[in-house]
Short mmCIF file of C-alpha atoms and ligand atoms in Angstrom, two decimals:
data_model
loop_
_atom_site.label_atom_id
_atom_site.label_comp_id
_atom_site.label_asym_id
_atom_site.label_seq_id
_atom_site.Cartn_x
_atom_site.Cartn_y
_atom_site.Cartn_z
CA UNK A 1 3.34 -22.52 -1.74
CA UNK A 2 -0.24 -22.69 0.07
CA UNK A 3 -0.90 -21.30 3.28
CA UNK A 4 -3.61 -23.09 5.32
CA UNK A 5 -3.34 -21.64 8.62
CA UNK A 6 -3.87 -18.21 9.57
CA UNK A 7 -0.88 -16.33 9.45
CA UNK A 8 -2.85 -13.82 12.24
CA UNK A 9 -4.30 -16.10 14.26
CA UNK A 10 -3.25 -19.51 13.65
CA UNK A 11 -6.49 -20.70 13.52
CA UNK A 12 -7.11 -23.20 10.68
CA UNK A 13 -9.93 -21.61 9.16
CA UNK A 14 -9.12 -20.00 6.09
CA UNK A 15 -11.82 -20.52 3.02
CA UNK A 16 -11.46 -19.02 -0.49
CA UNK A 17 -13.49 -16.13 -1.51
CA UNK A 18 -12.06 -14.75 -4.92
CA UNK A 19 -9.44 -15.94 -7.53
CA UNK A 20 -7.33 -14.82 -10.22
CA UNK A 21 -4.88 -16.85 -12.24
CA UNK A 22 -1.94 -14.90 -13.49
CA UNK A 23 -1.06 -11.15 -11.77
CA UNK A 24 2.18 -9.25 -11.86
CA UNK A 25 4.37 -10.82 -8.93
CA UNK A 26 5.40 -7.28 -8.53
CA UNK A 27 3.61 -3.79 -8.83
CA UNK A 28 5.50 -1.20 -7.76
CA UNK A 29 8.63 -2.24 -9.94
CA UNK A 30 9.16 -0.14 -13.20
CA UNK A 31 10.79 -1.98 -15.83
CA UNK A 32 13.06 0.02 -18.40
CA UNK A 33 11.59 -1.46 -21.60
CA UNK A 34 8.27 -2.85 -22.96
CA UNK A 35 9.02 -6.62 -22.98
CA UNK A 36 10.73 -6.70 -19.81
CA UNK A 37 7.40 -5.06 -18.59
CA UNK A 38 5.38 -7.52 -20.42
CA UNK A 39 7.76 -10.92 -19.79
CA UNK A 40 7.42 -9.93 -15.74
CA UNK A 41 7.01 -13.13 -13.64
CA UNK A 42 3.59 -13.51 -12.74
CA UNK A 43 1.61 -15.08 -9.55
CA UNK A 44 -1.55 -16.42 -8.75
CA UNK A 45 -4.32 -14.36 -6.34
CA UNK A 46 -6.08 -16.92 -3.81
CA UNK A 47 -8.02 -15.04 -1.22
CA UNK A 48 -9.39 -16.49 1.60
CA UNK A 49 -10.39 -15.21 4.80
CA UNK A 50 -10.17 -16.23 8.34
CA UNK A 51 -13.67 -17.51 10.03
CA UNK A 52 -11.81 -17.31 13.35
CA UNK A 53 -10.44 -14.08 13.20
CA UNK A 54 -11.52 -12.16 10.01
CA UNK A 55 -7.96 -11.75 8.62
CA UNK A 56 -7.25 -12.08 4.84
CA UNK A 57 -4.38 -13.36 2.87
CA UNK A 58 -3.70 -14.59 -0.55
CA UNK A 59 -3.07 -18.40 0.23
CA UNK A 60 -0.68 -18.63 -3.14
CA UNK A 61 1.59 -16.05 -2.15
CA UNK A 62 5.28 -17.02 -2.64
CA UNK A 63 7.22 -14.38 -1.22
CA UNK A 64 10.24 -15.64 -3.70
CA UNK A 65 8.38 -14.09 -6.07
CA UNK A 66 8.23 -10.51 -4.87
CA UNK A 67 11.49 -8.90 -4.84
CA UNK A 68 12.12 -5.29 -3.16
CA UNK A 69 15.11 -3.50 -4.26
CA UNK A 70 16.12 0.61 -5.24
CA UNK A 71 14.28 0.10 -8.22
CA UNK A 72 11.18 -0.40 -6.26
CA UNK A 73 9.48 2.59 -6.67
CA UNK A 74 7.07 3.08 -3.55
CA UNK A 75 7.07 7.01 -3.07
CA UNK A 76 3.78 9.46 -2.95
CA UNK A 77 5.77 12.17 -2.23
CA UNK A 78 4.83 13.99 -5.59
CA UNK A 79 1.32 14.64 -5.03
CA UNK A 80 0.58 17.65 -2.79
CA UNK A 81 -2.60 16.18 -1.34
CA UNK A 82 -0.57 13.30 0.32
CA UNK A 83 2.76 15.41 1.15
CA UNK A 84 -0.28 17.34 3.38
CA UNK A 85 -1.40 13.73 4.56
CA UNK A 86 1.95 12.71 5.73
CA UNK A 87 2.89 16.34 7.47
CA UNK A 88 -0.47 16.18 9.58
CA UNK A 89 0.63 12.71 10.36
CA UNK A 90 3.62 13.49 11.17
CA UNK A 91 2.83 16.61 13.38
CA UNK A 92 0.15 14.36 15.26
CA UNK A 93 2.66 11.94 16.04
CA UNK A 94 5.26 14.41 17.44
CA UNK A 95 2.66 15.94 19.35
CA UNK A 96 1.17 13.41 20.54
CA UNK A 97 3.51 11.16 21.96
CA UNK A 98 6.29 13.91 22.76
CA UNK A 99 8.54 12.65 20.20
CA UNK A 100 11.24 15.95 20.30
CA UNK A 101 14.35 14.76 20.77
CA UNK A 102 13.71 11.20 20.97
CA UNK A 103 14.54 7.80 18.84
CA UNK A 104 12.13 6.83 16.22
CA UNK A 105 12.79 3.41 14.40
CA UNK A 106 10.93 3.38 10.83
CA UNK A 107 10.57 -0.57 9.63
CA UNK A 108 9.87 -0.07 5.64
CA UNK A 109 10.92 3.20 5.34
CA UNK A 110 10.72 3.03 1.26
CA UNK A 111 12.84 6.26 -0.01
CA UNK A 112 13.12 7.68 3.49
CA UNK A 113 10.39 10.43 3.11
CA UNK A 114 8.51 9.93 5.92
CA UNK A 115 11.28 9.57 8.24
CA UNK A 116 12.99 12.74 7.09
CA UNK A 117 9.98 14.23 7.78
CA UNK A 118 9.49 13.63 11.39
CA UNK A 119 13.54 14.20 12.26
CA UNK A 120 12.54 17.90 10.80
CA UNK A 121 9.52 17.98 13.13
CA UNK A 122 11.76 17.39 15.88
CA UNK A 123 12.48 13.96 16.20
CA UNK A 124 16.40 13.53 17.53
CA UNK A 125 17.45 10.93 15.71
CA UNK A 126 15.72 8.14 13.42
CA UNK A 127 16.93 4.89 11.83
CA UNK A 128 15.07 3.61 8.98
CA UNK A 129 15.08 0.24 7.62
CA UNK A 130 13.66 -1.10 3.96
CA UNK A 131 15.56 -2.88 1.20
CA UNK A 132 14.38 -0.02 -1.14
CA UNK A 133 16.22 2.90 0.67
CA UNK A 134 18.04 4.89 -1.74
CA UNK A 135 21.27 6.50 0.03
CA UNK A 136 21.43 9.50 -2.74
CA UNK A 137 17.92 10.27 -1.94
CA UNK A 138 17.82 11.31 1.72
CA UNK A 139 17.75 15.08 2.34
CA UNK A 140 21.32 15.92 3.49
CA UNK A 141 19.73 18.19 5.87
CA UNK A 142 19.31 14.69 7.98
CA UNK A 143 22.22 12.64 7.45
CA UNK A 144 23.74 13.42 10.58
CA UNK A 145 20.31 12.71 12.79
CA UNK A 146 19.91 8.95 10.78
CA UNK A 147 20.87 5.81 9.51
CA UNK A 148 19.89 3.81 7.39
CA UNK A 149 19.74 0.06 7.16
CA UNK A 150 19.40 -1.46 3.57
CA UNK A 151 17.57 -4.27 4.38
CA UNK A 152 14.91 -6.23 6.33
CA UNK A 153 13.85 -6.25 9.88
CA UNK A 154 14.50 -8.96 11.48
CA UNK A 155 16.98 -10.62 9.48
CA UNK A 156 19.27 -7.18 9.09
CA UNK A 157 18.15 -5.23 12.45
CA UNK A 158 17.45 -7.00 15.07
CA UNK A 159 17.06 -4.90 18.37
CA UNK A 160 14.49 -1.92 18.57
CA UNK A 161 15.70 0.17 20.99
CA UNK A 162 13.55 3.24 20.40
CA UNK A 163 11.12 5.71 22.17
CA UNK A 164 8.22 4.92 18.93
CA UNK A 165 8.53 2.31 16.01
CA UNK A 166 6.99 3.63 13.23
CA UNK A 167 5.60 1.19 10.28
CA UNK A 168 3.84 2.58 7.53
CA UNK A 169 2.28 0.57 4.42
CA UNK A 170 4.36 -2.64 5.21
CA UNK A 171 2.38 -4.91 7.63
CA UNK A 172 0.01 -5.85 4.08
CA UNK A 173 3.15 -7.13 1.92
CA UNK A 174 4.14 -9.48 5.01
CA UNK A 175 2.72 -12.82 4.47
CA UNK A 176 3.53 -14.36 8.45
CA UNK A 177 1.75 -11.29 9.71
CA UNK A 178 1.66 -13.13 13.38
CA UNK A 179 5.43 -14.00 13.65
CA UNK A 180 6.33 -10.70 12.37
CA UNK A 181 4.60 -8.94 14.67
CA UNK A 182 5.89 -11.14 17.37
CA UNK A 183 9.64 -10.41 16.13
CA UNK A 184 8.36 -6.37 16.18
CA UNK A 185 7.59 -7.26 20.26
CA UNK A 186 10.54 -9.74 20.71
CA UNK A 187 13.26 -6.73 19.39
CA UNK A 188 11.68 -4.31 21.85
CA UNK A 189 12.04 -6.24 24.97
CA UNK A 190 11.50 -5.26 28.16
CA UNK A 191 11.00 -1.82 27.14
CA UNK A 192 7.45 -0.89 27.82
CA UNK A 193 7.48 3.04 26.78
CA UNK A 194 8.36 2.72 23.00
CA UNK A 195 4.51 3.61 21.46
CA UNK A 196 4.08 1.64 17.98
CA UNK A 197 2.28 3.58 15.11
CA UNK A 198 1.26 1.46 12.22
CA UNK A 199 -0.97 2.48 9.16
CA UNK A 200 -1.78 -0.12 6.53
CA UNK A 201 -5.18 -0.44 3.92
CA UNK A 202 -8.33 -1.07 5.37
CA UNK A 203 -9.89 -3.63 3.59
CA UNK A 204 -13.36 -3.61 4.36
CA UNK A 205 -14.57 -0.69 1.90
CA UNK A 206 -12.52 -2.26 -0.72
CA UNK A 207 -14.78 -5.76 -0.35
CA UNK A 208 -17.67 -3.85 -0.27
CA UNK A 209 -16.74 -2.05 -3.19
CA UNK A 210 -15.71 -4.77 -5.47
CA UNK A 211 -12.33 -2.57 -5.57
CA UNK A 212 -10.31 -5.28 -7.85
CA UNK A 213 -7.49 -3.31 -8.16
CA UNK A 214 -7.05 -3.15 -4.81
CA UNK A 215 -6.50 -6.76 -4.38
CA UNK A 216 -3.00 -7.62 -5.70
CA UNK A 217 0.02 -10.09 -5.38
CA UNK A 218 2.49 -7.97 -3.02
CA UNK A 219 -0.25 -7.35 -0.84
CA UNK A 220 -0.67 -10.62 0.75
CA UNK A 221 -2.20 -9.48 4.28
CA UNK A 222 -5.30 -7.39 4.46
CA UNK A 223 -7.24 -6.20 7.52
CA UNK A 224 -10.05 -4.31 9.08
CA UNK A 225 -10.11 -2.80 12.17
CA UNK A 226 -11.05 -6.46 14.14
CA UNK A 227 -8.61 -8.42 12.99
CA UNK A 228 -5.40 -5.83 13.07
CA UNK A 229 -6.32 -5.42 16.73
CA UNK A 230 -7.05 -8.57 17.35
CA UNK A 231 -3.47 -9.22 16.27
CA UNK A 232 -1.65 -6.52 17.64
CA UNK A 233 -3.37 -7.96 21.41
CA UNK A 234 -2.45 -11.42 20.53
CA UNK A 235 1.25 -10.18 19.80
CA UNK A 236 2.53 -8.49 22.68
CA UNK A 237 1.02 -4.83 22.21
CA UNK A 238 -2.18 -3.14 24.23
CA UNK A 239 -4.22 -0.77 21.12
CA UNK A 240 -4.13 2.69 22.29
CA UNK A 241 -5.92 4.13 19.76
CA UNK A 242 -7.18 3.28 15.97
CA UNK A 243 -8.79 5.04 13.18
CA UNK A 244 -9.74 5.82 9.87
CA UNK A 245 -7.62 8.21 7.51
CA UNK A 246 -7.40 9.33 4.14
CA UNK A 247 -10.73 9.12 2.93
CA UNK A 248 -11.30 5.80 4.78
CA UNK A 249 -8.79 3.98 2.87
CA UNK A 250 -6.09 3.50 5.77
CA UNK A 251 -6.07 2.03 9.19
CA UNK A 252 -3.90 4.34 11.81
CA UNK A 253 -3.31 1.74 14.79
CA UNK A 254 -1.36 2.98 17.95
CA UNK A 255 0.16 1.03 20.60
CA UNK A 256 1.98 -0.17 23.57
CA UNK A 257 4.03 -3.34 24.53
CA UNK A 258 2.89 -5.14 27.27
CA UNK A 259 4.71 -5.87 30.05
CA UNK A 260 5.81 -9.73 30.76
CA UNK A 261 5.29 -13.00 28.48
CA UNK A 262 3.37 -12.95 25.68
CA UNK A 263 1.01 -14.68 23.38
CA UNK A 264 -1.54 -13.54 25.73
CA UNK A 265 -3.21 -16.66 26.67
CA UNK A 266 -6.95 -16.55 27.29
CA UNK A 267 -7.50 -13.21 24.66
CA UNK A 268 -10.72 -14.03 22.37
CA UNK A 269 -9.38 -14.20 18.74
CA UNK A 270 -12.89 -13.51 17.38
CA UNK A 271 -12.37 -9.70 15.99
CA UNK A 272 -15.52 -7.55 16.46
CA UNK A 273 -16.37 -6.71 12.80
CA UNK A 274 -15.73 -10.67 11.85
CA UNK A 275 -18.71 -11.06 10.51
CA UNK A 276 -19.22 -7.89 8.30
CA UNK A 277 -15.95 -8.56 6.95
CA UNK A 278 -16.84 -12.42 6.20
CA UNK A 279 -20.10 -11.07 4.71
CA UNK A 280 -18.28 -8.64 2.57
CA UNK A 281 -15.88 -11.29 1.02
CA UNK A 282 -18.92 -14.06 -0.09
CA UNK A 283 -19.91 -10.81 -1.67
CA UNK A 284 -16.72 -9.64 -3.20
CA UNK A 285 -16.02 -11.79 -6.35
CA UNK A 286 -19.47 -10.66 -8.08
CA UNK A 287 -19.37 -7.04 -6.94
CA UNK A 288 -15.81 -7.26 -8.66
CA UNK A 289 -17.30 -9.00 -11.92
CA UNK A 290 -19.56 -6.03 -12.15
CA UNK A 291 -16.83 -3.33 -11.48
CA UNK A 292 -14.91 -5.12 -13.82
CA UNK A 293 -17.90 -5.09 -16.86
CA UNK A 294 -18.68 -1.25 -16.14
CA UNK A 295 -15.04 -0.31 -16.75
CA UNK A 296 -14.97 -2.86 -19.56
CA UNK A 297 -17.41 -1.66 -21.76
CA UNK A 298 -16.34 2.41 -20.78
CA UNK A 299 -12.94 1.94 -22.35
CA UNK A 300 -14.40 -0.08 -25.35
CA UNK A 301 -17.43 2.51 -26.29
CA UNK A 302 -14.28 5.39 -26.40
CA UNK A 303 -11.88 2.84 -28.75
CA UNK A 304 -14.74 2.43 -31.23
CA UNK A 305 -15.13 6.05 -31.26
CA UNK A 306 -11.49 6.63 -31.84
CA UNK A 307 -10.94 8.38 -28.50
CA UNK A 308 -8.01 7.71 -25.92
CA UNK A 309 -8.35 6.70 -22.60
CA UNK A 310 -5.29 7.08 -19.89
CA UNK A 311 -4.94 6.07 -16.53
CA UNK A 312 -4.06 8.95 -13.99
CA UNK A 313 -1.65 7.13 -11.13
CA UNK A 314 1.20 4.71 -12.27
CA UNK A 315 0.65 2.46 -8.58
CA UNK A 316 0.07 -0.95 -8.04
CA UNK A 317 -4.10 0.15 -8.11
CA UNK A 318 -3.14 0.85 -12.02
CA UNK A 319 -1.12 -2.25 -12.72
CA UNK A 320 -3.93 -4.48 -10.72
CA UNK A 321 -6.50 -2.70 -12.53
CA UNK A 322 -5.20 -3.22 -16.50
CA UNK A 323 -3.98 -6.78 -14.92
CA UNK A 324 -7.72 -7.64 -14.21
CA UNK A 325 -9.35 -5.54 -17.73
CA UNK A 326 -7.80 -8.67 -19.73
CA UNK A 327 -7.78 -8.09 -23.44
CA UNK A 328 -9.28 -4.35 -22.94
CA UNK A 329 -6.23 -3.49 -21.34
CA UNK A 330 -5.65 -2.73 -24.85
CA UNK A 331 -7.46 0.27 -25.16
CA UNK A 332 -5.33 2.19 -22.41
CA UNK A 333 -3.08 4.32 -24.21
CA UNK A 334 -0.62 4.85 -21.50
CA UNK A 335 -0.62 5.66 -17.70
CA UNK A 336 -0.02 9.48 -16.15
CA UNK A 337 2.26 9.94 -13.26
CA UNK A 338 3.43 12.87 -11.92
CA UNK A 339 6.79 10.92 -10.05
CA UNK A 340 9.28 11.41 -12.40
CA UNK A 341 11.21 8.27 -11.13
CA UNK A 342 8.23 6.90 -13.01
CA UNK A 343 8.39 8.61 -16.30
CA UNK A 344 9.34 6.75 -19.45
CA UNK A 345 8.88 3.46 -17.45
CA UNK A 346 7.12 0.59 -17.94
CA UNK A 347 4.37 -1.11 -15.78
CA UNK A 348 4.62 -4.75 -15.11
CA UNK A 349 2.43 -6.94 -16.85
CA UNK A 350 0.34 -5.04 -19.52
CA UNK A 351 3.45 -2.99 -20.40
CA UNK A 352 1.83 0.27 -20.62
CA UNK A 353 4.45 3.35 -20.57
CA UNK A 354 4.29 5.94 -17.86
CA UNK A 355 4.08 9.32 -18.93
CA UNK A 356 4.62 12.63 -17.36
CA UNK A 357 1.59 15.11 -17.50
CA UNK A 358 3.41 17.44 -20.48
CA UNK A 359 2.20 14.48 -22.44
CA UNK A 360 -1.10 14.48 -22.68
CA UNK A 361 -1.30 17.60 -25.03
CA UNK A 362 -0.48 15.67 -27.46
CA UNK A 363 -2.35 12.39 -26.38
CA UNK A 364 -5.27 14.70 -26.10
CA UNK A 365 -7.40 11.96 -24.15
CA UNK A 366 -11.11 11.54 -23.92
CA UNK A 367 -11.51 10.15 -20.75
CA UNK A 368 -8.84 10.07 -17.68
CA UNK A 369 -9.33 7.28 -15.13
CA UNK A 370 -7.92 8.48 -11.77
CA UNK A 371 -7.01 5.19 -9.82
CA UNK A 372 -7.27 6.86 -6.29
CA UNK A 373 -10.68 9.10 -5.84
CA UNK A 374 -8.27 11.12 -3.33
CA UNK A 375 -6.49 12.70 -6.07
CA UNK A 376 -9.44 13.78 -8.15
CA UNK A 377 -8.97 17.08 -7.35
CA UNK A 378 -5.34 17.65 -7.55
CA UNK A 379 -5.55 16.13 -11.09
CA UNK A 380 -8.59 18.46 -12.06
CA UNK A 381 -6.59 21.31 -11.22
CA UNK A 382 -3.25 19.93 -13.38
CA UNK A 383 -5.54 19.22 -16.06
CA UNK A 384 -7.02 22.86 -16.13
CA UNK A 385 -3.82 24.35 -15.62
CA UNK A 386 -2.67 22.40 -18.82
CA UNK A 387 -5.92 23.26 -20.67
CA UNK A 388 -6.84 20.02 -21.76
CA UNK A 389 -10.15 19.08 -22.04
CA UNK A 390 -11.16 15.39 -20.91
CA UNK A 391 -13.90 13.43 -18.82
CA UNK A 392 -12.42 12.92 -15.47
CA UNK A 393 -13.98 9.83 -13.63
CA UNK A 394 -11.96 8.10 -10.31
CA UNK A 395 -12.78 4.61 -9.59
ZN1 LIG B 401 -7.30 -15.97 11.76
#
């Protein structure tokens, strides 16, 4: 399948920046055994960007391919540093748009975490929908303030009547980013008082960065400030506020319906930071190349030495990462998580095993590669407490 019009803007403007043949369809997915892991169906990364708008989206994504169930394993929830994330979040939130007592809708609620986590600030009741929600792990403390739909929005809940729609990390996997959004409005109706609180990647440090490994298949969507607001005003909803979080990786976006009909007609679709983002992604491909070399030739010098390398973070940044090291892949001897949901799994593509921590006493690595520079810390401080001795370096 090829997309050729903008999914945000339906503009038909979309030109190729940055290629790869053969990723795992699926990241987040751990497989039970090694050639499951390694057999995985595979896709193919085409990523253009939008010279109307600025939005980007892989133009071979086949959404057949991806497939979201309770093995999908999605959660965070292990590492202090973003448990503290989500609780500011959430207390922001609650505060902020008096959420006590009220209805909070959660489209791609994953495991339920973040949900959970607002009813306990307060929230009266919430409803979360995601075809990865696991019924045996929501905290009984608030089964009888939720439900839970197993399934997609629209096609398995199809009216929002809520006082704030929460959607966290979900927006990027949706390929038809402007009819979805348009379904998000369309569900709400005439209700102008429900506030919408999305957060989603920011792509723009990511281009600069020549961040390969965060470029893969299930996220198909990708968008900087411009072009998400661009499409929430095109879709029904006035931007109330948005902003940078977590070390600049996320986009927080906040927002109301608008009253009446909508498309908005008239509204420019040219998103302020256009430009810098279209600059960004001519760039892209060869700042990638040169990521790509650096980390190439790190984990070779420590093979020929003998030494063991490890990835710290079993996430889609570590399959997309060993996905895109090609033959070095190789020289990974396994990938640390501390989710132990994870544990003893299997990462599609390159196969590598998950381990717990406890494990690297006796893997006794040279170097640990943390795939999220947020967690450098945290993983310092496990390593000390373990005593193990190792270069640290994030990417
Ligand atoms: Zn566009």
């Amino acid at each position: 399948m090829t997309t050729r019009t903008c999914p945000a803007c339906f503009g038909a403007a979309l030109t190729e920046f940055y290629a790869v043949g053969r990723v795992p369809a699926n990241s987040c997915l751990m497989l039970g055994d090694e050639a499951s892991a390694r057999d995985f169906p595979t896709g193919e990364l085409r990523i253009a960007a939008c010279t109307v708008c600025g939005f980007i989206t892989n133009t071979a994504f086949d959404p057949a391919l991806t497939r979201y169930s309770e093995d999908y394993e999605e959660s965070q929830a292990c590492s202090p540093r973003f448990r503290e994330y989500a609780a500011e979040l959430i207390a922001a939130w609650v505060r902020r748009y008096d959420l006590v007592g009220k209805t909070v809708v959660e489209l791609g609620c994953g495991k339920g975490e973040f949900l959970t986590g607002l009813i306990r600030a307060g929230v009266g009741y919430g409803i979360g929908v995601d075809p990865a929600v696991r019924l045996d792990r929501i905290d009984p403390a608030v089964v009888h303030r939720s439900s839970w739909v197993t399934g997609l929005f629209p096609d398995d809940f199809e009216t929002i009547d809520a006082d704030a729609v929460v959607c966290r990390h979900t927006l990027e996997h949706i390929a038809p980013v402007g009819a979805w959004l348009r379904s998000v409005r369309s569900a709400i109706g005439p209700r102008t008082d429900t506030v919408v609180l999305f957060e989603l990647p920011d792509v723009v440090r990511a281009l600069r960065e020549g961040a390969f490994w965060d470029v893969y298949y299930e996220h198909c969507s990708y968008f900087s400030p411009g072009s998400l607001d661009g499409l929430f005003r095109r879709s029904g909803f006035d931007p109330i506020d948005m902003r940078r979080t977590y070390d600049d990786q996320y986009l927080v976006i906040e927002a109301r319906p608008v009253p009446g009909t909508w498309p908005v007609a008239g509204l420019a679709t040219g998103a302020g930071d256009r430009d810098a983002v279209l600059a960004a992604a001519v760039g892209f491909a060869a700042q990638a190349e040169r990521t790509r070399e650096h980390w190439r030739e790190r984990v070779r010098k420590i093979a020929a030495e003998d030494g063991r390398v490890v990835l710290w973070g079993a996430s889609s940044k570590a399959v997309a990462f060993l996905a895109t090291l090609g033959e070095d892949a190789r020289h990974i001897a396994a990938a640390v998580d501390i989710n132990p949901h994870k544990q003893n799994r299997y990462l599609a593509g390159t196969g590598h095993r998950v381990v717990g921590p406890v494990e690297l006493t006796d893997i006794a690595p040279e170097l640990v590669i943390v795939m999220n520079p947020t967690y450098t810390d945290e993983i310092a401080r496990d390593l000390e407490t373990m005593r193990i001795s190792t270069a640290l370096e994030a990417l």
